[in-house]
Amino acid sequence: MSDMTSTADAPRSPGRPRSVRADEAIVEATLDLLAEGSTVEALSIEAIAARAGVGKATIYRRWPGKDALLLDALRRLKGIVPQPAGHSVRDDLVLLVGAVGHHIDPRARKIMPCLVPEVNRSPDHFQLYQNIIEPRRQLMREVLRRGVRDGDLRADLDIELTMALLTGPMLIQRMLRWHPELDDRILPEKIVDGVLEGIRAR
């Protein structure tokens, strides 16, 4: 199951069907305002409604508040989580590492770096961030645990530390373009192969 599950997928109460077009317009307006420089704290339901061309009540009928809307909008920005095939620990890790910091929406380059201060300042926004990335972490966790269980990886493997070793370099390269000469196309393989040298079963 992908982490794209949102309030839009929840059972709906009887009455007039929700407009998919309105849903899209609200989410797009949220992302546009963030990309244009609005902070999470400054972003308001009023501003989103005005940009989307809907009333505030239309938003509140769909989302209980701004944080729930932000969660759906940022999930949309990150896209669908890739699903490991389950045949090879290496191949599955390359797939998941390749998805770290990767966004098909060009607005992500403006939005994601600006969220870091917000996440550090606010416990609520930190939890919002955790809710977005935890399904992705869980997929990597499952791949590593399978590797331990099948005897491919060390029995004493520290799963959480290994995930940090795998995701950290990819994230800093994509968010900050830390080293311009590194090739993003082959970097996931190089990271995974380097980490596997230390965590393979001996």
XYZ file of N, CA, C and O in Angstrom:
808
model
N 0.862 -1.200 0.000
C 0.000 0.000 0.000
C 0.885 1.232 0.000
O 1.851 1.314 0.726
N 0.567 2.196 -0.838
C 1.405 3.389 -0.917
C 1.026 4.383 0.151
O -0.031 4.323 0.759
N 1.951 5.346 0.354
C 1.651 6.357 1.355
C 0.825 7.496 0.769
O 0.695 8.545 1.359
N 0.250 7.266 -0.405
C -0.606 8.276 -1.006
C -2.017 8.245 -0.415
O -2.875 9.045 -0.760
N -2.313 7.274 0.480
C -3.628 7.222 1.110
C -3.900 8.525 1.819
O -3.083 9.029 2.564
N -5.057 9.104 1.585
C -5.357 10.410 2.144
C -6.797 10.457 2.578
O -7.546 9.499 2.460
N -7.181 11.621 3.094
C -8.563 11.785 3.500
C -9.498 11.647 2.310
O -10.673 11.363 2.488
N -8.973 11.820 1.104
C -9.820 11.665 -0.074
C -10.276 10.226 -0.247
O -11.240 9.945 -0.946
N -9.549 9.264 0.383
C -9.892 7.866 0.261
C -10.812 7.398 1.379
O -11.224 6.251 1.405
N -11.083 8.251 2.342
C -11.895 7.863 3.483
C -13.352 7.712 3.069
O -13.815 8.322 2.112
N -14.126 6.862 3.791
C -15.550 6.726 3.473
C -16.252 8.073 3.552
O -15.983 8.879 4.441
N -17.150 8.327 2.639
C -17.824 9.606 2.579
C -19.222 9.493 3.165
O -19.887 8.471 3.044
N -19.660 10.567 3.768
C -20.999 10.595 4.328
C -22.013 10.776 3.210
O -21.692 11.274 2.135
N -23.259 10.370 3.448
C -24.289 10.541 2.420
C -24.459 12.013 2.061
O -24.208 12.909 2.854
N -24.916 12.253 0.863
C -25.125 13.627 0.424
C -24.490 13.868 -0.921
O -24.144 12.940 -1.647
N -24.286 15.115 -1.263
C -23.741 15.475 -2.569
C -22.310 14.955 -2.708
O -21.481 15.156 -1.813
N -21.983 14.264 -3.822
C -20.621 13.748 -4.001
C -19.601 14.885 -4.031
O -19.890 15.980 -4.513
N -18.412 14.597 -3.505
C -17.356 15.599 -3.541
C -16.874 15.800 -4.960
O -16.876 14.887 -5.774
N -16.461 16.987 -5.266
C -15.934 17.309 -6.586
C -14.440 17.020 -6.617
O -13.661 17.600 -5.855
N -14.064 16.095 -7.498
C -12.644 15.778 -7.654
C -11.892 17.007 -8.144
O -10.756 17.272 -7.746
N -12.547 17.789 -8.998
C -11.903 19.005 -9.525
C -11.598 19.987 -8.399
O -10.534 20.602 -8.377
N -12.516 20.120 -7.455
C -12.277 21.016 -6.320
C -11.144 20.483 -5.454
O -10.287 21.250 -4.990
N -11.129 19.174 -5.219
C -10.043 18.571 -4.442
C -8.686 18.903 -5.064
O -7.740 19.308 -4.385
N -8.612 18.698 -6.381
C -7.357 18.954 -7.101
C -6.969 20.424 -6.997
O -5.804 20.763 -6.769
N -7.941 21.307 -7.176
C -7.660 22.748 -7.151
C -7.144 23.169 -5.775
O -6.227 23.999 -5.672
N -7.688 22.605 -4.719
C -7.272 22.964 -3.355
C -5.850 22.493 -3.086
O -5.016 23.241 -2.554
N -5.562 21.252 -3.452
C -4.209 20.724 -3.238
C -3.196 21.494 -4.077
O -2.105 21.857 -3.602
N -3.539 21.762 -5.333
C -2.630 22.513 -6.203
C -2.392 23.924 -5.669
O -1.263 24.434 -5.709
N -3.435 24.553 -5.172
C -3.281 25.894 -4.605
C -2.349 25.872 -3.405
O -1.511 26.780 -3.227
N -2.471 24.853 -2.582
C -1.599 24.720 -1.408
C -0.139 24.613 -1.828
O 0.741 25.309 -1.297
N 0.137 23.764 -2.804
C 1.508 23.580 -3.271
C 2.036 24.838 -3.970
O 3.206 25.200 -3.800
N 1.187 25.502 -4.735
C 1.619 26.732 -5.405
C 2.026 27.796 -4.387
O 3.059 28.469 -4.544
N 1.232 27.962 -3.341
C 1.535 28.984 -2.333
C 2.830 28.657 -1.599
O 3.646 29.550 -1.320
N 3.055 27.384 -1.294
C 4.306 26.990 -0.644
C 5.493 27.238 -1.579
O 6.544 27.721 -1.143
N 5.336 26.918 -2.848
C 6.427 27.102 -3.816
C 6.744 28.583 -4.024
O 7.884 28.944 -4.340
N 5.740 29.432 -3.823
C 5.944 30.871 -3.993
C 6.539 31.532 -2.758
O 6.784 32.743 -2.755
N 6.771 30.751 -1.708
C 7.475 31.292 -0.553
C 6.689 31.370 0.732
O 7.234 31.782 1.765
N 5.422 31.004 0.706
C 4.650 31.027 1.943
C 5.187 29.971 2.901
O 5.449 28.835 2.502
N 5.362 30.341 4.165
C 5.771 29.358 5.159
C 4.554 28.556 5.593
O 3.408 28.971 5.387
N 4.816 27.414 6.211
C 3.715 26.591 6.713
C 2.908 27.379 7.735
O 1.672 27.325 7.754
N 3.605 28.125 8.591
C 2.914 28.887 9.631
C 2.037 29.990 9.030
O 0.922 30.232 9.489
N 2.542 30.652 7.991
C 1.803 31.771 7.405
C 0.686 31.313 6.481
O -0.272 32.057 6.248
N 0.807 30.110 5.947
C -0.197 29.605 5.015
C -1.556 29.513 5.710
O -1.671 28.940 6.785
N -2.571 30.072 5.099
C -3.896 30.093 5.718
C -4.921 29.432 4.821
O -4.771 29.386 3.593
N -5.971 28.928 5.459
C -7.083 28.354 4.704
C -7.706 29.421 3.805
O -8.122 29.140 2.677
N -7.744 30.655 4.287
C -8.306 31.751 3.486
C -7.530 31.930 2.187
O -8.113 32.076 1.105
N -6.196 31.927 2.292
C -5.359 32.120 1.104
C -5.501 30.948 0.138
O -5.543 31.130 -1.087
N -5.556 29.754 0.681
C -5.714 28.563 -0.165
C -7.056 28.607 -0.890
O -7.134 28.337 -2.094
N -8.110 28.966 -0.151
C -9.443 29.034 -0.754
C -9.480 30.064 -1.875
O -10.052 29.819 -2.955
N -8.877 31.217 -1.629
C -8.866 32.265 -2.648
C -8.120 31.808 -3.899
O -8.573 32.037 -5.030
N -6.976 31.163 -3.722
C -6.200 30.694 -4.869
C -6.941 29.586 -5.623
O -6.890 29.528 -6.865
N -7.609 28.715 -4.886
C -8.308 27.593 -5.520
C -9.655 27.992 -6.119
O -10.245 27.228 -6.887
N -10.139 29.173 -5.736
C -11.430 29.615 -6.239
C -12.605 28.902 -5.598
O -13.630 28.669 -6.236
N -12.435 28.561 -4.314
C -13.509 27.892 -3.572
C -13.725 28.636 -2.258
O -12.929 29.491 -1.875
N -14.780 28.296 -1.572
C -15.022 28.870 -0.264
C -14.295 28.088 0.820
O -13.939 26.919 0.626
N -14.077 28.713 1.963
C -13.418 28.015 3.081
C -14.208 26.779 3.499
O -13.627 25.752 3.866
N -15.534 26.884 3.450
C -16.363 25.747 3.855
C -16.109 24.531 2.973
O -16.180 23.384 3.444
N -15.787 24.773 1.700
C -15.490 23.670 0.784
C -14.252 22.913 1.257
O -14.189 21.679 1.196
N -13.256 23.655 1.743
C -12.034 23.015 2.247
C -12.332 22.248 3.528
O -11.926 21.091 3.684
N -13.066 22.856 4.430
C -13.323 22.214 5.722
C -14.238 21.005 5.592
O -14.259 20.150 6.480
N -15.004 20.927 4.492
C -15.805 19.719 4.271
C -14.914 18.545 3.873
O -15.301 17.389 4.014
N -13.716 18.856 3.377
C -12.818 17.810 2.892
C -11.709 17.476 3.876
O -11.271 16.337 3.971
N -11.219 18.475 4.566
C -10.115 18.293 5.516
C -10.492 18.960 6.840
O -11.041 20.075 6.845
N -10.183 18.334 7.979
C -10.554 18.917 9.273
C -9.764 20.172 9.623
O -10.176 20.944 10.489
N -8.626 20.379 8.969
C -7.823 21.551 9.264
C -6.639 21.648 8.324
O -6.454 20.820 7.424
N -5.804 22.663 8.541
C -4.686 22.927 7.639
C -3.667 21.791 7.632
O -3.143 21.425 6.570
N -3.383 21.206 8.791
C -2.373 20.152 8.839
C -2.781 18.933 8.020
O -1.945 18.305 7.353
N -4.058 18.566 8.072
C -4.529 17.426 7.283
C -4.412 17.714 5.792
O -4.029 16.840 5.000
N -4.711 18.946 5.396
C -4.569 19.339 3.997
C -3.100 19.324 3.583
O -2.745 18.834 2.503
N -2.236 19.853 4.433
C -0.799 19.852 4.137
C -0.273 18.431 3.968
O 0.555 18.159 3.100
N -0.738 17.529 4.818
C -0.290 16.146 4.737
C -0.613 15.566 3.362
O 0.241 14.949 2.715
N -1.832 15.774 2.896
C -2.210 15.269 1.581
C -1.430 15.954 0.468
O -1.005 15.311 -0.495
N -1.238 17.269 0.588
C -0.529 18.013 -0.457
C 0.925 17.559 -0.562
O 1.448 17.361 -1.662
N 1.582 17.376 0.571
C 2.988 16.976 0.545
C 3.150 15.519 0.120
O 4.151 15.162 -0.508
N 2.186 14.694 0.454
C 2.211 13.320 -0.065
C 2.113 13.331 -1.585
O 2.790 12.561 -2.270
N 1.261 14.191 -2.109
C 1.147 14.318 -3.561
C 2.475 14.759 -4.161
O 2.891 14.267 -5.220
N 3.125 15.685 -3.495
C 4.397 16.203 -3.988
C 5.450 15.101 -4.058
O 6.231 15.034 -4.997
N 5.472 14.227 -3.065
C 6.477 13.172 -3.024
C 6.175 12.044 -3.999
O 7.077 11.340 -4.440
N 4.920 11.875 -4.345
C 4.576 10.843 -5.316
C 4.402 9.470 -4.679
O 4.495 9.292 -3.467
N 4.145 8.504 -5.538
C 3.867 7.140 -5.093
C 5.153 6.461 -4.637
O 6.200 6.582 -5.267
N 5.068 5.726 -3.545
C 6.226 5.006 -3.034
C 6.511 3.813 -3.946
O 5.601 3.044 -4.256
N 7.761 3.636 -4.401
C 8.073 2.458 -5.223
C 7.952 1.182 -4.388
O 8.292 1.171 -3.208
N 7.466 0.128 -4.995
C 7.258 -1.124 -4.279
C 8.366 -2.115 -4.625
O 8.510 -2.510 -5.787
N 9.165 -2.535 -3.638
C 10.233 -3.505 -3.896
C 9.676 -4.816 -4.447
O 8.600 -5.262 -4.045
N 10.431 -5.423 -5.353
C 9.990 -6.685 -5.963
C 10.152 -7.865 -5.018
O 9.454 -8.865 -5.129
N 11.121 -7.765 -4.082
C 11.301 -8.832 -3.107
C 12.222 -9.956 -3.544
O 12.337 -10.972 -2.856
N 12.907 -9.796 -4.682
C 13.792 -10.860 -5.172
C 15.231 -10.692 -4.713
O 15.950 -11.676 -4.513
N 15.662 -9.457 -4.554
C 17.055 -9.164 -4.222
C 17.103 -8.005 -3.242
O 16.528 -6.943 -3.507
N 17.818 -8.207 -2.122
C 17.970 -7.129 -1.146
C 18.659 -5.940 -1.792
O 18.232 -4.788 -1.627
N 19.698 -6.195 -2.562
C 20.428 -5.096 -3.205
C 19.520 -4.306 -4.136
O 19.471 -3.071 -4.083
N 18.814 -5.020 -5.024
C 17.967 -4.330 -5.994
C 16.853 -3.542 -5.304
O 16.513 -2.431 -5.724
N 16.290 -4.121 -4.255
C 15.220 -3.429 -3.529
C 15.751 -2.176 -2.849
O 15.084 -1.136 -2.830
N 16.947 -2.258 -2.286
C 17.529 -1.085 -1.626
C 17.885 -0.007 -2.644
O 17.692 1.186 -2.385
N 18.398 -0.394 -3.800
C 18.703 0.585 -4.847
C 17.421 1.322 -5.265
O 17.411 2.546 -5.436
N 16.337 0.579 -5.407
C 15.052 1.182 -5.761
C 14.608 2.203 -4.715
O 14.212 3.331 -5.048
N 14.682 1.824 -3.441
C 14.207 2.701 -2.370
C 15.131 3.892 -2.150
O 14.672 5.013 -1.920
N 16.434 3.677 -2.227
C 17.379 4.785 -2.082
C 17.217 5.755 -3.251
O 17.289 6.978 -3.079
N 16.959 5.229 -4.439
C 16.758 6.087 -5.603
C 15.540 6.991 -5.471
O 15.471 8.037 -6.113
N 14.594 6.592 -4.614
C 13.384 7.395 -4.413
C 13.574 8.487 -3.369
O 12.743 9.393 -3.256
N 14.671 8.424 -2.604
C 14.905 9.409 -1.546
C 15.156 10.780 -2.165
O 16.040 10.954 -3.005
N 14.371 11.753 -1.773
C 14.554 13.111 -2.283
C 14.178 13.291 -3.727
O 14.436 14.346 -4.318
N 13.561 12.257 -4.322
C 13.185 12.354 -5.736
C 11.728 12.787 -5.839
O 10.852 12.212 -5.211
N 11.486 13.816 -6.657
C 10.131 14.324 -6.832
C 9.912 14.588 -8.311
O 10.758 15.170 -8.974
N 8.748 14.173 -8.795
C 8.452 14.434 -10.207
C 7.886 15.847 -10.392
O 7.859 16.367 -11.498
N 7.468 16.458 -9.297
C 6.896 17.809 -9.356
C 8.013 18.830 -9.170
O 8.700 18.817 -8.145
N 8.242 19.720 -10.136
C 9.346 20.691 -10.034
C 9.205 21.646 -8.851
O 10.195 22.246 -8.417
N 8.000 21.812 -8.310
C 7.820 22.690 -7.152
C 8.538 22.153 -5.913
O 8.820 22.908 -4.979
N 8.836 20.872 -5.914
C 9.463 20.267 -4.734
C 10.812 20.899 -4.422
O 11.183 21.032 -3.252
N 11.550 21.296 -5.449
C 12.872 21.899 -5.213
C 12.774 23.202 -4.424
O 13.711 23.580 -3.720
N 11.651 23.878 -4.547
C 11.456 25.123 -3.801
C 10.811 24.866 -2.448
O 11.084 25.579 -1.480
N 9.971 23.848 -2.379
C 9.190 23.629 -1.164
C 9.964 22.846 -0.104
O 10.011 23.258 1.068
N 10.565 21.726 -0.489
C 11.123 20.812 0.514
C 12.235 21.442 1.355
O 12.235 21.303 2.584
N 13.223 22.152 0.760
C 14.258 22.758 1.619
C 13.683 23.771 2.607
O 14.205 23.939 3.714
N 12.602 24.443 2.213
C 12.006 25.452 3.094
C 11.250 24.832 4.263
O 10.952 25.517 5.246
N 10.929 23.562 4.151
C 10.202 22.903 5.239
C 11.116 22.522 6.401
O 10.642 22.306 7.516
N 12.422 22.430 6.139
C 13.350 21.985 7.183
C 13.294 22.878 8.422
O 13.169 22.376 9.545
N 13.373 24.209 8.297
C 13.264 25.046 9.499
C 11.931 24.875 10.209
O 11.869 24.887 11.443
N 10.854 24.704 9.433
C 9.531 24.524 10.029
C 9.491 23.248 10.859
O 8.938 23.215 11.958
N 10.066 22.193 10.324
C 10.082 20.901 11.018
C 10.888 20.995 12.305
O 10.524 20.413 13.332
N 11.973 21.749 12.258
C 12.825 21.880 13.448
C 12.203 22.761 14.529
O 12.467 22.578 15.715
N 11.365 23.710 14.124
C 10.784 24.650 15.085
C 9.525 24.121 15.749
O 9.262 24.435 16.912
N 8.754 23.340 15.028
C 7.418 23.001 15.497
C 7.245 21.504 15.705
O 7.411 20.721 14.751
N 6.897 21.069 16.913
C 6.614 19.642 17.137
C 5.495 19.126 16.237
O 5.539 17.984 15.785
N 4.499 19.971 15.971
C 3.391 19.544 15.111
C 3.864 19.309 13.681
O 3.475 18.331 13.028
N 4.722 20.199 13.191
C 5.223 20.030 11.836
C 6.229 18.887 11.751
O 6.323 18.214 10.714
N 6.957 18.662 12.828
C 7.852 17.504 12.878
C 7.033 16.222 12.755
O 7.396 15.301 12.015
N 5.911 16.157 13.460
C 5.053 14.973 13.385
C 4.441 14.829 12.003
O 4.299 13.708 11.487
N 4.105 15.953 11.386
C 3.580 15.920 10.024
C 4.596 15.289 9.078
O 4.262 14.427 8.260
N 5.852 15.709 9.208
C 6.930 15.162 8.386
C 7.093 13.665 8.635
O 7.252 12.867 7.697
N 7.056 13.267 9.911
C 7.191 11.848 10.242
C 6.064 11.028 9.615
O 6.281 9.912 9.134
N 4.859 11.565 9.616
C 3.724 10.860 9.034
C 3.894 10.641 7.530
O 3.410 9.653 6.982
N 4.588 11.571 6.884
C 4.804 11.455 5.443
C 5.857 10.403 5.124
O 5.688 9.592 4.213
N 6.965 10.406 5.877
C 8.077 9.535 5.498
C 8.065 8.163 6.162
O 8.752 7.256 5.709
N 7.279 7.978 7.218
C 7.312 6.699 7.914
C 6.936 5.513 7.018
O 7.599 4.466 7.090
N 5.929 5.624 6.150
C 5.650 4.485 5.263
C 6.840 4.119 4.375
O 7.051 2.939 4.075
N 7.622 5.106 3.964
C 8.801 4.842 3.148
C 9.889 4.168 3.979
O 10.565 3.247 3.517
N 10.046 4.644 5.222
C 11.018 4.000 6.109
C 10.641 2.549 6.366
O 11.502 1.677 6.428
N 9.341 2.313 6.552
C 8.888 0.963 6.856
C 9.199 -0.003 5.718
O 9.562 -1.162 5.957
N 9.086 0.450 4.484
C 9.441 -0.403 3.353
C 10.915 -0.802 3.405
O 11.269 -1.967 3.184
N 11.790 0.173 3.677
C 13.217 -0.128 3.750
C 13.517 -1.046 4.934
O 14.337 -1.972 4.841
N 12.829 -0.799 6.047
C 12.974 -1.643 7.230
C 12.659 -3.107 6.888
O 13.369 -4.027 7.274
N 11.580 -3.298 6.146
C 11.150 -4.656 5.792
C 12.172 -5.343 4.891
O 12.430 -6.543 5.029
N 12.765 -4.595 3.966
C 13.791 -5.173 3.088
C 15.000 -5.603 3.903
O 15.537 -6.710 3.723
N 15.444 -4.749 4.821
C 16.615 -5.078 5.633
C 16.327 -6.257 6.558
O 17.178 -7.142 6.728
N 15.155 -6.287 7.144
C 14.802 -7.412 8.026
C 14.734 -8.715 7.241
O 15.125 -9.769 7.737
N 14.234 -8.636 6.017
C 14.209 -9.830 5.174
C 15.631 -10.312 4.875
O 15.914 -11.516 4.884
N 16.537 -9.348 4.642
C 17.926 -9.717 4.386
C 18.564 -10.407 5.578
O 19.334 -11.361 5.422
N 18.251 -9.937 6.779
C 18.765 -10.571 7.998
C 18.151 -11.961 8.140
O 18.852 -12.950 8.420
N 16.868 -12.051 7.950
C 16.157 -13.326 8.113
C 16.654 -14.384 7.123
O 16.789 -15.564 7.469
N 16.966 -13.954 5.893
C 17.415 -14.898 4.868
C 18.903 -15.187 4.932
O 19.413 -15.994 4.144
N 19.604 -14.506 5.842
C 21.033 -14.751 5.989
C 21.911 -13.963 5.052
O 23.126 -14.186 4.992
N 21.333 -13.005 4.311
C 22.136 -12.178 3.407
C 22.860 -11.060 4.157
O 23.923 -10.608 3.717
N 22.263 -10.592 5.258
C 22.841 -9.496 6.027
C 23.182 -9.973 7.429
O 22.670 -10.996 7.902
N 24.033 -9.218 8.094
C 24.502 -9.581 9.435
C 23.338 -9.758 10.408
O 22.391 -8.974 10.411
N 23.458 -10.766 11.254
C 22.393 -11.040 12.224
C 22.274 -9.931 13.262
O 21.197 -9.713 13.829
N 23.387 -9.235 13.524
C 23.378 -8.178 14.547
C 23.171 -6.784 13.929
O 23.485 -5.772 14.547
N 22.597 -6.733 12.715
C 22.455 -5.472 11.998
C 21.593 -4.472 12.773
O 20.512 -4.804 13.247
N 22.095 -3.250 12.883
C 21.317 -2.153 13.452
C 20.481 -1.567 12.304
O 20.980 -0.810 11.474
N 19.203 -1.925 12.262
C 18.333 -1.565 11.147
C 18.187 -0.053 10.996
O 18.312 0.501 9.897
N 17.935 0.629 12.106
C 17.677 2.074 12.022
C 18.932 2.837 11.594
O 18.852 3.777 10.789
N 20.088 2.451 12.119
C 21.335 3.101 11.716
C 21.626 2.839 10.247
O 22.056 3.742 9.517
N 21.382 1.625 9.802
C 21.620 1.288 8.393
C 20.747 2.127 7.479
O 21.196 2.605 6.422
N 19.496 2.355 7.864
C 18.621 3.202 7.047
C 19.167 4.619 6.955
O 19.097 5.259 5.898
N 19.722 5.126 8.062
C 20.310 6.467 8.039
C 21.526 6.511 7.115
O 21.725 7.484 6.366
N 22.335 5.447 7.144
C 23.512 5.387 6.274
C 23.119 5.343 4.802
O 23.812 5.902 3.943
N 21.994 4.700 4.506
C 21.550 4.570 3.123
C 20.881 5.842 2.599
O 21.088 6.237 1.453
N 20.079 6.464 3.434
C 19.280 7.599 2.947
C 19.992 8.944 3.060
O 19.752 9.839 2.247
N 20.856 9.094 4.064
C 21.504 10.385 4.304
C 22.242 10.954 3.103
O 21.998 12.107 2.700
N 23.152 10.182 2.491
C 23.903 10.734 1.350
C 23.011 11.128 0.177
O 23.239 12.146 -0.471
N 21.990 10.319 -0.089
C 21.102 10.622 -1.213
C 20.297 11.887 -0.941
O 20.110 12.732 -1.820
N 19.841 12.021 0.291
C 19.016 13.173 0.651
C 19.815 14.472 0.564
O 19.352 15.467 -0.006
N 21.031 14.471 1.105
C 21.826 15.705 1.098
C 22.245 16.073 -0.325
O 22.326 17.247 -0.686
N 22.462 15.076 -1.162
C 22.839 15.367 -2.547
C 21.677 15.969 -3.319
O 21.831 16.937 -4.065
N 20.490 15.424 -3.119
C 19.338 15.909 -3.888
C 18.791 17.228 -3.348
O 18.309 18.054 -4.111
N 18.850 17.421 -2.043
C 18.309 18.657 -1.484
C 19.266 19.826 -1.618
O 18.862 20.950 -1.885
N 20.572 19.544 -1.440
C 21.548 20.630 -1.423
C 22.515 20.603 -2.605
O 23.347 21.489 -2.728
N 22.388 19.558 -3.453
C 23.360 19.360 -4.540
C 24.782 19.526 -4.000
O 25.609 20.279 -4.528
N 25.024 18.784 -2.925
C 26.254 18.922 -2.141
C 27.514 18.764 -2.980
O 28.482 19.482 -2.801
N 27.522 17.819 -3.905
C 28.688 17.617 -4.760
C 28.215 17.580 -6.207
O 27.655 16.583 -6.663
N 28.438 18.657 -6.966
C 27.881 18.751 -8.324
C 28.408 17.710 -9.291
O 27.802 17.485 -10.340
N 29.521 17.059 -8.977
C 30.090 16.086 -9.906
C 29.545 14.671 -9.696
O 29.818 13.778 -10.489
N 28.772 14.460 -8.618
C 28.178 13.147 -8.407
C 27.014 12.950 -9.362
O 26.201 13.850 -9.556
N 26.924 11.778 -9.959
C 25.894 11.470 -10.940
C 24.696 10.836 -10.233
O 24.781 9.707 -9.737
N 23.579 11.558 -10.185
C 22.380 11.066 -9.513
C 21.874 9.754 -10.090
O 21.228 8.972 -9.398
N 22.177 9.510 -11.365
C 21.641 8.310 -12.009
C 22.262 7.034 -11.460
O 21.611 5.994 -11.423
N 23.516 7.102 -11.039
C 24.184 5.894 -10.529
C 24.477 5.982 -9.029
O 24.939 5.015 -8.430
N 24.183 7.134 -8.430
C 24.489 7.312 -7.015
C 23.766 6.307 -6.114
O 24.385 5.779 -5.174
N 22.481 5.980 -6.339
C 21.840 4.987 -5.476
C 22.576 3.652 -5.450
O 22.743 3.046 -4.384
N 23.040 3.196 -6.592
C 23.781 1.934 -6.632
C 25.091 2.039 -5.872
O 25.473 1.110 -5.142
N 25.790 3.141 -6.029
C 27.073 3.306 -5.346
C 26.873 3.362 -3.825
O 27.669 2.795 -3.069
N 25.832 4.041 -3.379
C 25.560 4.121 -1.940
C 25.233 2.743 -1.393
O 25.789 2.306 -0.372
N 24.329 2.048 -2.059
C 23.908 0.721 -1.583
C 25.086 -0.244 -1.575
O 25.300 -0.970 -0.590
N 25.867 -0.266 -2.636
C 27.002 -1.191 -2.693
C 28.023 -0.876 -1.606
O 28.611 -1.783 -0.999
N 28.242 0.421 -1.341
C 29.184 0.792 -0.297
C 28.710 0.359 1.094
O 29.495 -0.171 1.887
N 27.429 0.556 1.368
C 26.895 0.176 2.683
C 26.844 -1.347 2.803
O 27.146 -1.908 3.874
N 26.486 -2.040 1.725
C 26.403 -3.498 1.787
C 27.744 -4.137 2.133
O 27.776 -5.209 2.751
N 28.826 -3.489 1.745
C 30.150 -4.039 2.084
C 30.313 -4.200 3.601
O 30.983 -5.101 4.070
N 29.685 -3.326 4.339
C 29.822 -3.393 5.802
C 28.754 -4.200 6.499
O 28.928 -4.579 7.654
N 27.616 -4.466 5.822
C 26.511 -5.110 6.540
C 26.198 -6.523 6.030
O 25.329 -7.183 6.583
N 26.911 -6.974 4.992
C 26.677 -8.342 4.518
C 27.073 -9.354 5.581
O 28.000 -9.154 6.348
N 26.363 -10.477 5.557
C 26.742 -11.588 6.449
C 28.112 -12.112 6.060
O 28.444 -12.199 4.879
N 28.922 -12.405 7.068
C 30.279 -12.901 6.811
C 30.313 -14.423 6.870
O 29.640 -15.008 7.682
